Coordinates of C-alpha atoms and ligand atoms in Angstrom, one line a residue:
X1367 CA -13.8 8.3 -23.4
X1368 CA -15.7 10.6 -21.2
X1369 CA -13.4 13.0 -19.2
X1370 CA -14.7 15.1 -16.3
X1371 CA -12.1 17.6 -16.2
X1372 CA -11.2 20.3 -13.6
X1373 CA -10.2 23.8 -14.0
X1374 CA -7.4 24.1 -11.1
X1375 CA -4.7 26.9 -10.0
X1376 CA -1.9 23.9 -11.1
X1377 CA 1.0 26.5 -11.2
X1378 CA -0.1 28.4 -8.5
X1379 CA -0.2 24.9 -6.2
X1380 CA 3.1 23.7 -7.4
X1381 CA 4.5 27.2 -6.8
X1382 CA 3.7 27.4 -3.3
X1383 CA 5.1 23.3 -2.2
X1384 CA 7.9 24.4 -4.5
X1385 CA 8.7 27.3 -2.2
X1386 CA 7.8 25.2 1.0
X1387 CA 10.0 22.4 -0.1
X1388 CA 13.4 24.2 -0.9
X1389 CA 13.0 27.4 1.3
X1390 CA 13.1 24.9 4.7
X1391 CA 15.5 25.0 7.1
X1392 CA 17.5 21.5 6.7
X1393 CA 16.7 18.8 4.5
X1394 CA 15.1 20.3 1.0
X1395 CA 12.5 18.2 -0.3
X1396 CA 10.2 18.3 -3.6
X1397 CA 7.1 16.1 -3.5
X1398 CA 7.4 13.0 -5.8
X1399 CA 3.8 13.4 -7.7
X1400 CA 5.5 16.0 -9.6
X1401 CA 7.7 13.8 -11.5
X1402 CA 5.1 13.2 -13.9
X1403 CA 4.7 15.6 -16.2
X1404 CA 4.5 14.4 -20.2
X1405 CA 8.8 14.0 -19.9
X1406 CA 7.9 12.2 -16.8
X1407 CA 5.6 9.9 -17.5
X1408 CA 7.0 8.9 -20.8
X1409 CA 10.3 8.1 -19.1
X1410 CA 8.9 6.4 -15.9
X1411 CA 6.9 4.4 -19.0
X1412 CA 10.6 3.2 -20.0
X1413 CA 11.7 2.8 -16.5
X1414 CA 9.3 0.1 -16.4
X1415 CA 10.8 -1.7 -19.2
X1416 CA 14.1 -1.6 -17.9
X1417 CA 16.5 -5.1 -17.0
X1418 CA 16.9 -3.6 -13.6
X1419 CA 13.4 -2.2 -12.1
X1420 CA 11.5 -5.9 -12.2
X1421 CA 8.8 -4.5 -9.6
X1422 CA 6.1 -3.5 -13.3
X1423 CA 6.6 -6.9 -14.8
X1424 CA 6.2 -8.7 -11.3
X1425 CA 2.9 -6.3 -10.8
X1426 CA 1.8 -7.3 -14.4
X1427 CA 2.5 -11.1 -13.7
X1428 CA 0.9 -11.3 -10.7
X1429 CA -2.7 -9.7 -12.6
X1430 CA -1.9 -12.0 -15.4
X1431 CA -2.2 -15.3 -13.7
X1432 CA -4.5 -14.6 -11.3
X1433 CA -7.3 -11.8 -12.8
X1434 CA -9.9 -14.8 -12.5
X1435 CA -9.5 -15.5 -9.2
X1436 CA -9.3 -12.4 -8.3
X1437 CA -12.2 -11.7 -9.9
X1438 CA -14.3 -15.2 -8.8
X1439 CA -13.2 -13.4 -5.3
X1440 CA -15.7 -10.2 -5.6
X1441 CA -19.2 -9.9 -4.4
X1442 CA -22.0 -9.5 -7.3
X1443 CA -21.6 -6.3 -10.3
X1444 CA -18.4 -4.3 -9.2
X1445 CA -17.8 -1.0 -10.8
X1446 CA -13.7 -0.6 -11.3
X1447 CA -12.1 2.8 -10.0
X1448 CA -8.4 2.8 -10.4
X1449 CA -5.9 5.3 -8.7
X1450 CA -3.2 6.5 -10.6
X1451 CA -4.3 4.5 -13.6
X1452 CA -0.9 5.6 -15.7
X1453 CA -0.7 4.2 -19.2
X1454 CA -3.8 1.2 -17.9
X1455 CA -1.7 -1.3 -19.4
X1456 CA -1.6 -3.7 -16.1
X1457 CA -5.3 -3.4 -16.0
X1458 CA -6.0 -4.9 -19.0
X1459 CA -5.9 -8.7 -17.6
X1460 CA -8.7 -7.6 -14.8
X1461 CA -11.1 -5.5 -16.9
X1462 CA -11.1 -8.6 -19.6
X1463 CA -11.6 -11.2 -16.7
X1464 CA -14.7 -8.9 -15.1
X1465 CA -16.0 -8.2 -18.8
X1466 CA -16.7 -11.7 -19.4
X1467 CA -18.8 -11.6 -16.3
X1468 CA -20.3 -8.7 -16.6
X1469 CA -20.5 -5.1 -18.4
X1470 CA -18.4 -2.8 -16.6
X1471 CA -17.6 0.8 -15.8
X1472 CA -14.2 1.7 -15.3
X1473 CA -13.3 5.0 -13.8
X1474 CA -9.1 5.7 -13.9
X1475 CA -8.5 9.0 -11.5
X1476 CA -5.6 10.2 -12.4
X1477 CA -4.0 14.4 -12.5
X1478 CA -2.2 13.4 -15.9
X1479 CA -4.5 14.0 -18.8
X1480 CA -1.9 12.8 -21.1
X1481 CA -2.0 9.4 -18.9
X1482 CA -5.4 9.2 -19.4
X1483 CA -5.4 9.6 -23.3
X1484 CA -2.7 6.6 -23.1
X1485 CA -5.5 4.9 -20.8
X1486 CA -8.4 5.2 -23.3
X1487 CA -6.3 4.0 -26.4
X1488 CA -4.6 1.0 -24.4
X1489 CA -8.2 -0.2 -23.2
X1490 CA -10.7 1.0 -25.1
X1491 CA -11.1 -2.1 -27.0
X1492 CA -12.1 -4.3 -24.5
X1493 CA -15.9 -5.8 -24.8
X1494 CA -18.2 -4.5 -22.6
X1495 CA -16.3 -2.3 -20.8
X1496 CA -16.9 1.6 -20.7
X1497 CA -14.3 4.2 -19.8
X1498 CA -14.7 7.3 -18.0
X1499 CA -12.1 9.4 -16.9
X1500 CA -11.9 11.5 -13.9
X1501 CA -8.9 14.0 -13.7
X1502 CA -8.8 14.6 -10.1
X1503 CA -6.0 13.9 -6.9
X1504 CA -7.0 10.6 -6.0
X1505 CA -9.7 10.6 -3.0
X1506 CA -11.0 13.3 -5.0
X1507 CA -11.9 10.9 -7.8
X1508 CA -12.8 8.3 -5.9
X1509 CA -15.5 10.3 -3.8
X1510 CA -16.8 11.6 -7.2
X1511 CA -16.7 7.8 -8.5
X1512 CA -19.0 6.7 -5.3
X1513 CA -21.4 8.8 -5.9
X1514 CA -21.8 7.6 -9.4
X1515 CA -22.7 3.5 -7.5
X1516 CA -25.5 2.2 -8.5
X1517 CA -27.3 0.1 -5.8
X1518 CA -26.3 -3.3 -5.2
X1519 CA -23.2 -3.0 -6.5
X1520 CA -19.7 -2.8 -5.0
X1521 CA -16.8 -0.8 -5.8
X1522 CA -13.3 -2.2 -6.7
X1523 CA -10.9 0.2 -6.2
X1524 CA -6.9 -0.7 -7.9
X1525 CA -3.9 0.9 -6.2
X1526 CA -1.4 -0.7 -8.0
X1527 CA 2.3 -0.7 -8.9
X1528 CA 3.4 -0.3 -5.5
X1529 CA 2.5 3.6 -5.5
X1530 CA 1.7 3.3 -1.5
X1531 CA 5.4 2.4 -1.3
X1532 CA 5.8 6.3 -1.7
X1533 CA 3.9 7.5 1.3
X1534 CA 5.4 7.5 4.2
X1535 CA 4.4 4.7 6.1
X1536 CA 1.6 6.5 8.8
X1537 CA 0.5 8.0 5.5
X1538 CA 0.2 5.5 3.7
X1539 CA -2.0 4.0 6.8
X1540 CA -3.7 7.2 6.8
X1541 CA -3.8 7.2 3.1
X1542 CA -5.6 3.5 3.6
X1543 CA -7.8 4.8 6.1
X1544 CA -9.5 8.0 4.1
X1545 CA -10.0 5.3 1.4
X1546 CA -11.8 3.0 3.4
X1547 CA -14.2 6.0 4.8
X1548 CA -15.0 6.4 1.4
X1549 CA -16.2 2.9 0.8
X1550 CA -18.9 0.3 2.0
X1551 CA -18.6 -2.9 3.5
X1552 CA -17.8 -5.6 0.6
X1553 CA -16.5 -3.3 -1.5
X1554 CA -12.3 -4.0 -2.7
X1555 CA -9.5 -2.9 -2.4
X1556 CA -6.8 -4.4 -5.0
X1557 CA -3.3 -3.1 -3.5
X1558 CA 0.1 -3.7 -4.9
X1559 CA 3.0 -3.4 -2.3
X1560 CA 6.3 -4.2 -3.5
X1561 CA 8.0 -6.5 -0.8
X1562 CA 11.8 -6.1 0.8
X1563 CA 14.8 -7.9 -1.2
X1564 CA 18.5 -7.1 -1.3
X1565 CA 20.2 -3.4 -1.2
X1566 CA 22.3 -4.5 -3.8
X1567 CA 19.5 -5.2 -5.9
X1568 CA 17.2 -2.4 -5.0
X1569 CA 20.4 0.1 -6.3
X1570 CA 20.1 -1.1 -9.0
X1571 CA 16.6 -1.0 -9.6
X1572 CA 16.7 3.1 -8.8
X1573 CA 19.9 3.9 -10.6
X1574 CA 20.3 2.1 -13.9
X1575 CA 23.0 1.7 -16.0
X1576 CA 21.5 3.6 -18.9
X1577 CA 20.7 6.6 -16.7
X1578 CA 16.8 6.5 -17.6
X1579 CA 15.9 6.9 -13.2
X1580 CA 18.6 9.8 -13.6
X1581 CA 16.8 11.4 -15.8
X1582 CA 13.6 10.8 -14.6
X1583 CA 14.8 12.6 -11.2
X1584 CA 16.0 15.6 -13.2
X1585 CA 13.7 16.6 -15.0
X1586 CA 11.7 17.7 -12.0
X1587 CA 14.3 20.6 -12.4
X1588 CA 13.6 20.9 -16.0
X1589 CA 9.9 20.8 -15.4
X1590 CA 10.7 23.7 -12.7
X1591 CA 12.5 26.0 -15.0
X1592 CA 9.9 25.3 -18.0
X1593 CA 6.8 25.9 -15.5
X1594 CA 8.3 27.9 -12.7
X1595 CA 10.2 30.4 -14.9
X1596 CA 13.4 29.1 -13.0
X1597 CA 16.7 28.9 -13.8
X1598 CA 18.5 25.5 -12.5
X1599 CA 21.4 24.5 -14.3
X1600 CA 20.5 20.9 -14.4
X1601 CA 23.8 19.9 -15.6
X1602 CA 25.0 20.8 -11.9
X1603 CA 23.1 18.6 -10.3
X1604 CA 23.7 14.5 -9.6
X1605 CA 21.0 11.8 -9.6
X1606 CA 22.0 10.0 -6.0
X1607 CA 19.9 6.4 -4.9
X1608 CA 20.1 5.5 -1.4
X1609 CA 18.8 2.8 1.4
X1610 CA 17.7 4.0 4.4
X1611 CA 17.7 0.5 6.2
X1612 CA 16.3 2.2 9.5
X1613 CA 13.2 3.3 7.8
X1614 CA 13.2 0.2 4.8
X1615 CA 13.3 2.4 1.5
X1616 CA 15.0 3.7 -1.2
X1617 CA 15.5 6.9 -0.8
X1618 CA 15.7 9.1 -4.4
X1619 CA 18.1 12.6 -4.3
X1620 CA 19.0 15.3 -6.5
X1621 CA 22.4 16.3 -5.4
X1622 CA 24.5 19.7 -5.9
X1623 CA 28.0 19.7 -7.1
X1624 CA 28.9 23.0 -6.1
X1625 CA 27.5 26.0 -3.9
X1626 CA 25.0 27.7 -6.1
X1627 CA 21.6 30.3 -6.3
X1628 CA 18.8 29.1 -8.3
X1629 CA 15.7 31.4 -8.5
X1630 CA 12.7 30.5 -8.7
X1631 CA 10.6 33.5 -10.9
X1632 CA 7.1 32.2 -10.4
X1633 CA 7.8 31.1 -6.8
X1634 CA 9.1 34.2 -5.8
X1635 CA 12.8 32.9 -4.2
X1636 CA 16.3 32.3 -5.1
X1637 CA 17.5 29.2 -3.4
X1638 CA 21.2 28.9 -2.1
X1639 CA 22.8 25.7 -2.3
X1640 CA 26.2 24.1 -0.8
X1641 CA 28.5 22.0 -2.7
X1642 CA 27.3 18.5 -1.8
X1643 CA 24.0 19.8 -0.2
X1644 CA 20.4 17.4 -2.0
X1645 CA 16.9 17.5 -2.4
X1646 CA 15.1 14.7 -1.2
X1647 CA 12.7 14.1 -4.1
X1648 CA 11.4 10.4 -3.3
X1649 CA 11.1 7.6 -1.2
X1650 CA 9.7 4.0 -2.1
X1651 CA 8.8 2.1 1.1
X1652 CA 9.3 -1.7 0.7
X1653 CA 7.2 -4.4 3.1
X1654 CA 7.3 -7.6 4.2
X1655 CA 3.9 -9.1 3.7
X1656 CA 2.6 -9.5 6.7
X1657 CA 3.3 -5.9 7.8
X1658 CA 0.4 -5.6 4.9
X1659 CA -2.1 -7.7 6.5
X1660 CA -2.0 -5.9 9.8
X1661 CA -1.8 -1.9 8.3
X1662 CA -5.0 -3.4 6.2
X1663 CA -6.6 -4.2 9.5
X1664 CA -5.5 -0.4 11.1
X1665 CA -7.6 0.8 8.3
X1666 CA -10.6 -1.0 8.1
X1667 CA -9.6 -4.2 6.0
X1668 CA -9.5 -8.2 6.2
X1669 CA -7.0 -9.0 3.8
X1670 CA -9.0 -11.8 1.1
X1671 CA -6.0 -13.1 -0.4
X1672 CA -2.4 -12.3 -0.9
X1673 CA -0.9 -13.5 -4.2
X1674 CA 3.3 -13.1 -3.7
X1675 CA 5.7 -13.2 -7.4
X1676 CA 9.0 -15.2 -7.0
X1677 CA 10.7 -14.0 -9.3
X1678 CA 10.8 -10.5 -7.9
X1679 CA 9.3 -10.1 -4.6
X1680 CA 5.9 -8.1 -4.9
X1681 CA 2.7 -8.4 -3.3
X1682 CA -1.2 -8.0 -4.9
X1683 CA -2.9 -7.9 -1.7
X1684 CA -7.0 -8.2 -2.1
X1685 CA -8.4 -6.2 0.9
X1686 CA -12.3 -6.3 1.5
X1687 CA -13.8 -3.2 3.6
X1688 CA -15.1 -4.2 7.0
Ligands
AVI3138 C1 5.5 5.0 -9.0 N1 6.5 4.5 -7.9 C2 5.9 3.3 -7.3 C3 7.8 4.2 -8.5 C4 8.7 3.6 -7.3 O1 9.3 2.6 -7.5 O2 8.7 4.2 -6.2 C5 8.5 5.4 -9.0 C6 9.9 5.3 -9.4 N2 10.9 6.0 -8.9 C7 12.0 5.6 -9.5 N3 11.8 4.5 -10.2 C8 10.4 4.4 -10.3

C-alpha cells in the first residue's frame, strides 16, 4: 500500500490541548481522538468484540446484508475514501460488492499508522481494488483524496461505526457540513449513527464486566506519562460511565480518588486534583433516526436510504450531496 505520510509537531499539538484541557477552570476535559494510540487501538479492537458493546457487529451486519444495495444505489465509477478507516475490517463487504462492478481506489484517512498497516493486511486481498493510505486528520485527507477524482466519477466517502456520535451534536452538523463543501453533487456519504436504546443497556455497553472500556479510558494517562514525560499514578484514578439524558449520550470519565498533583514535564504544568474531582474524556451521542435525516438536510444532504439493525439499534444512513 501506498502511504502519503506527514511530518507533524504530534507532541507539541497534544502538549498544548493537554494543557488547555486540564489547566481550565471547572470541568477538565481530554479530547477523545487521543485514545488511540497502538494500546488504544488494540484495546478498542477488543472492545468491539465484547458481549456488551453490540454497536461493531450491528455496524458490520448492517454492511453485510446490504453492501449490494448499497452499492446498486451509487451513480457510475465511485472512488472510496473512508474516515477513520481503523482496522478496515467492516469495509470489507462494500469494497468486494463495488469490486465486482468495477476496479476501485480506496483511500482510508486515518492519524494511526499502525491502523493503517492493519488496513492494508485485512484488505489487500480483495480483486481489483487498490489501497492508498493517507495519514492525515480527516478533512485533511479527504481534500487531498478529491483532488486525486478523476472526471466523471463520484466519491463515496464512509464514516462509519458511529464515530459522529462523538462530536458534539452542532459539531457533528458542522462536522457534516465542511464535508459536504468538500464534495460534488451525487457524490456519497455512507454514515453510521448508532440510534438511542435503554440506559441500562448503554452502561453496560461503556463499562464492561471484564474492565476492557476501563482500561481503554486509562491508558490516555499512560499514553500521557509515556509521551508527555508525566507522572499520573494511574492506579488513583477510576473509570466512571455515565448518561446524560438531557443531552442523549454516554458520557466517558476518568475520576480521582483522592486530592493529588500530577505534572505534566512536556506540557509545562502540574495539575491539582480533588478527591472525587474527573476528566471528561468522551461522549458518544446516540440518535433517533429521523433526527439523521433532518441534520443530513442542515448540511447539504437527501438522505437515499436508511437501513436500521434490530437486533441492536444502529443506523447506516446513505446521504447523497445536493
Ligand atoms: C469510536 N467510538 C464511536 C466509540 C464509541 O462508542 O463512542 C469509542 C468507544 N468508547 C468506549 N467504547 C467505545
Amino acid at each position: 500500500m501506498l502511504v502519503h505520510a506527514i511530518p507533524t509537531n504530534a507532541t507539541y499539538e497534544f502538549a498544548a490541548e493537554v494543557r488547555a484541557g486540564l489547566a481550565r477552570l471547572g470541568q477538565k476535559e481530554l479530547p477523545s481522538k487521543y485514545f488511540y494510540d497502538d494500546v488504544g487501538s488494540a484495546l478498542f479492537e477488543v472492545i468491539c468484540r465484547l458481549p456488551e458493546y453490540g454497536l461493531t457487529r450491528a455496524d458490520e451486519r448492517l454492511l453485510r446484508r446490504h453492501s449490494d444495495e448499497i452499492v446498486d444505489r451509487l451513480a457510475g465509477p465511485v472512488a472510496v475514501a473512508e474516515l477513520g478507516s481503523g482496522s478496515g475490517k467492516k469495509t470489507r463487504w462494500l469494497l468486494e460488492a463495488l469490486g465486482r462492478r468495477q476496479r476501485t481506489f480506496y483511500y482510508p484517512v486515518e492519524i494511526s499508522r499502525t491502523a493503517l498497516s492493519m488496513c492494508e493486511r485485512e484488505l489487500g486481498d480483495i480483486d481489483s481494488i487498490s489501497i492508498v493510505g493517507f495519514e492525515r486528520e480527516y478533512l485533511d485527507g479527504l481534500l487531498e483524496v478529491a483532488a486525486y477524482r478523476q472526471s466523471g466519477q463520484h466519491l463515496l466517502v464512509l464514516f462509519l461505526g458511529s464515530t459522529i456520535g462523538n462530536f458534539d451534536r452542532p459539531a457533528g452538523v458542522k462536522f457534516l457540513t465542511q464535508v459536504r463543501r468538500i464534495l460534488e453533487p451525487g457524490d456519497a456519504l455512507l454514515l453510521g449513527t448508532d440510534l438511542e436504546k435503554p440506559s441500562a443497556q448503554l452502561l453496560q455497553a461503556y463499562d464492561d464486566e471484564l474492565g476492557v472500556t476501563a482500561a481503554f479510558n486509562l491508558n490516555l494517562l499512560a499514553r500521557i506519562n509515556r509521551e508527555l514525560d508525566a507522572d499520573f499514578d494511574v492506579g488513583q484514578f477510576t473509570h466512571v460511565a455515565k448518561i446524560n439524558h438531557e443531552e442523549r449520550r454516554t458520557e466517558m470519565h476518568l475520576q480521582s480518588k483522592r486530592q493529588q498533583v500530577v505534572s505534566i514535564s512536556a506540557a509545562e504544568v502540574a495539575i491539582e486534583f480533588q478527591a472525587g474531582e474527573t476528566i471528561w474524556t468522551e461522549s458518544s451521542h446516540k440518535y433517533s433516526a429521523a433526527e439523521i435525516v433532518l441534520a443530513a438536510a442542515h448540511a447539504g444532504f437527501r438522505c437515499e436510504a436508511q437501513w436500521i439493525d434490530e437486533q441492536w439499534p444502529f443506523a447506516e444512513n446513505l446521504l447523497i450531496a445536493v
